[in-house]
Amino acid sequence: MTGGPRGGVPILRLGDVLVTGLLNELDDKSVIAFTEELTERIVDDRAHGVLIDISRLELIDSFVARTLMELTTTARLLGARVVVAGMRPAVAITLVELGLQLSGVETTLNAEQGMRALGWEKAPAPPTGRGIS
């Protein structure tokens, strides 16, 4: 048994993309553990993309913002592209009011757009035939 994720955040693999998310209850120590685990997974899984869904994140502080920027830079050096998806308007407003910038961090409105940015396309709907002959 390998145990759960070190940072308390699951990291899923879909092809060459890692999908994960941040939750409100992460403390600084958990964020650091998450960052280390995600960085190792990028290398071990040979990931070319990382989607970080922050749609459940109601607040963001300077530590988390800085961690996202550093993670993005590290991932880029390892050959992976990071997309942060689902930022709530209140979080974006808070970042602007605090003068915090997510320099170098690519964002999308939601996870679907993020996956599309990483090269995943929505599967076409199955044909709606009336029967099989």
Short mmCIF file of C-alpha atoms in Angstrom, two decimals:
data_model
loop_
_atom_site.label_atom_id
_atom_site.label_comp_id
_atom_site.label_asym_id
_atom_site.label_seq_id
_atom_site.Cartn_x
_atom_site.Cartn_y
_atom_site.Cartn_z
CA MET A 1 0.00 0.00 0.00
CA THR A 2 1.41 3.38 -1.01
CA GLY A 3 -0.65 5.60 1.29
CA GLY A 4 -2.48 8.77 0.43
CA PRO A 5 -1.11 11.90 -1.11
CA ARG A 6 1.48 13.66 1.05
CA GLY A 7 -0.11 17.07 0.63
CA GLY A 8 -3.59 15.68 1.21
CA VAL A 9 -4.54 16.50 -2.38
CA PRO A 10 -5.17 13.74 -4.93
CA ILE A 11 -3.23 13.98 -8.18
CA LEU A 12 -4.83 12.10 -11.07
CA ARG A 13 -3.24 11.24 -14.37
CA LEU A 14 -5.13 11.52 -17.64
CA GLY A 15 -2.77 10.56 -20.45
CA ASP A 16 0.17 12.94 -20.21
CA VAL A 17 -1.76 15.46 -18.07
CA LEU A 18 -1.89 15.55 -14.27
CA VAL A 19 -5.12 16.87 -12.77
CA THR A 20 -5.37 18.16 -9.24
CA GLY A 21 -6.94 20.90 -7.18
CA LEU A 22 -6.41 23.09 -4.16
CA LEU A 23 -8.82 23.24 -1.26
CA ASN A 24 -9.33 25.92 1.36
CA GLU A 25 -8.12 23.90 4.30
CA LEU A 26 -4.53 23.53 3.07
CA ASP A 27 -2.00 25.04 5.44
CA ASP A 28 1.46 26.18 4.38
CA LYS A 29 3.04 22.82 5.25
CA SER A 30 0.46 20.95 3.16
CA VAL A 31 0.98 23.32 0.23
CA ILE A 32 4.73 22.64 0.33
CA ALA A 33 4.15 18.87 0.47
CA PHE A 34 1.68 19.15 -2.42
CA THR A 35 4.19 21.13 -4.48
CA GLU A 36 6.95 18.58 -3.88
CA GLU A 37 4.68 15.65 -4.72
CA LEU A 38 3.35 17.32 -7.87
CA THR A 39 6.87 18.15 -9.04
CA GLU A 40 7.94 14.53 -8.52
CA ARG A 41 4.85 13.28 -10.36
CA ILE A 42 5.62 15.52 -13.34
CA VAL A 43 8.97 13.75 -13.69
CA ASP A 44 7.83 10.22 -12.77
CA ASP A 45 4.75 10.33 -15.03
CA ARG A 46 6.52 12.31 -17.78
CA ALA A 47 3.63 14.72 -17.73
CA HIS A 48 3.44 17.43 -20.38
CA GLY A 49 0.60 19.29 -18.71
CA VAL A 50 -0.80 20.01 -15.26
CA LEU A 51 -4.29 21.28 -14.51
CA ILE A 52 -4.76 22.77 -11.05
CA ASP A 53 -8.43 23.38 -10.29
CA ILE A 54 -8.86 26.11 -7.68
CA SER A 55 -12.64 26.45 -8.03
CA ARG A 56 -13.12 25.39 -4.40
CA LEU A 57 -10.59 27.93 -3.17
CA GLU A 58 -12.45 30.82 -1.57
CA LEU A 59 -9.38 32.69 -0.39
CA ILE A 60 -5.84 32.98 -1.60
CA ASP A 61 -2.95 34.52 0.25
CA SER A 62 0.47 35.67 -0.83
CA PHE A 63 2.02 32.31 0.11
CA VAL A 64 -0.32 30.29 -2.10
CA ALA A 65 0.02 32.82 -4.94
CA ARG A 66 3.82 32.65 -4.73
CA THR A 67 3.69 28.84 -4.56
CA LEU A 68 1.58 28.68 -7.74
CA MET A 69 4.08 30.93 -9.55
CA GLU A 70 7.05 28.86 -8.36
CA LEU A 71 5.31 25.61 -9.22
CA THR A 72 4.55 26.91 -12.71
CA THR A 73 8.17 27.93 -13.24
CA THR A 74 9.45 24.58 -11.94
CA ALA A 75 7.01 22.63 -14.11
CA ARG A 76 8.02 24.67 -17.16
CA LEU A 77 11.67 23.84 -16.51
CA LEU A 78 10.67 20.17 -16.38
CA GLY A 79 8.84 20.45 -19.70
CA ALA A 80 5.27 20.64 -18.41
CA ARG A 81 2.71 23.39 -18.94
CA VAL A 82 0.55 24.40 -15.97
CA VAL A 83 -2.97 25.76 -16.24
CA VAL A 84 -4.79 27.07 -13.17
CA ALA A 85 -8.54 26.74 -13.67
CA GLY A 86 -11.67 27.93 -11.93
CA MET A 87 -10.54 31.03 -10.09
CA ARG A 88 -13.51 32.62 -8.36
CA PRO A 89 -14.13 36.33 -8.98
CA ALA A 90 -13.61 37.13 -5.28
CA VAL A 91 -10.20 35.45 -5.40
CA ALA A 92 -9.21 37.42 -8.52
CA ILE A 93 -10.38 40.68 -6.91
CA THR A 94 -8.43 39.88 -3.74
CA LEU A 95 -5.26 39.22 -5.74
CA VAL A 96 -5.60 42.56 -7.53
CA GLU A 97 -6.39 44.46 -4.32
CA LEU A 98 -3.36 42.94 -2.61
CA GLY A 99 -1.17 43.74 -5.60
CA LEU A 100 -0.39 40.03 -6.07
CA GLN A 101 0.25 38.84 -9.58
CA LEU A 102 0.34 35.31 -10.83
CA SER A 103 3.13 36.12 -13.25
CA GLY A 104 3.67 33.32 -15.72
CA VAL A 105 0.60 31.39 -14.55
CA GLU A 106 -1.85 30.55 -17.31
CA THR A 107 -5.48 30.66 -16.14
CA THR A 108 -8.80 29.52 -17.54
CA LEU A 109 -12.34 30.05 -16.31
CA ASN A 110 -13.00 26.37 -15.63
CA ALA A 111 -11.45 22.92 -15.75
CA GLU A 112 -12.96 22.08 -19.15
CA GLN A 113 -11.29 25.11 -20.73
CA GLY A 114 -8.08 24.21 -18.92
CA MET A 115 -8.10 20.68 -20.29
CA ARG A 116 -8.81 22.05 -23.77
CA ALA A 117 -5.83 24.42 -23.38
CA LEU A 118 -3.71 21.37 -22.53
CA GLY A 119 -4.80 19.60 -25.70
CA TRP A 120 -7.77 17.61 -24.52
CA GLU A 121 -10.90 17.87 -26.61
CA LYS A 122 -14.41 17.00 -25.61
CA ALA A 123 -15.44 13.71 -27.17
CA PRO A 124 -18.10 14.05 -29.82
CA ALA A 125 -21.58 12.95 -28.83
CA PRO A 126 -22.42 9.42 -29.92
CA PRO A 127 -24.65 9.12 -32.95
CA THR A 128 -28.33 9.07 -32.15
CA GLY A 129 -29.41 6.30 -34.45
CA ARG A 130 -32.86 4.81 -34.11
CA GLY A 131 -31.76 1.26 -34.08
CA ILE A 132 -29.29 -1.23 -35.21
CA SER A 133 -30.11 -3.17 -38.30
#
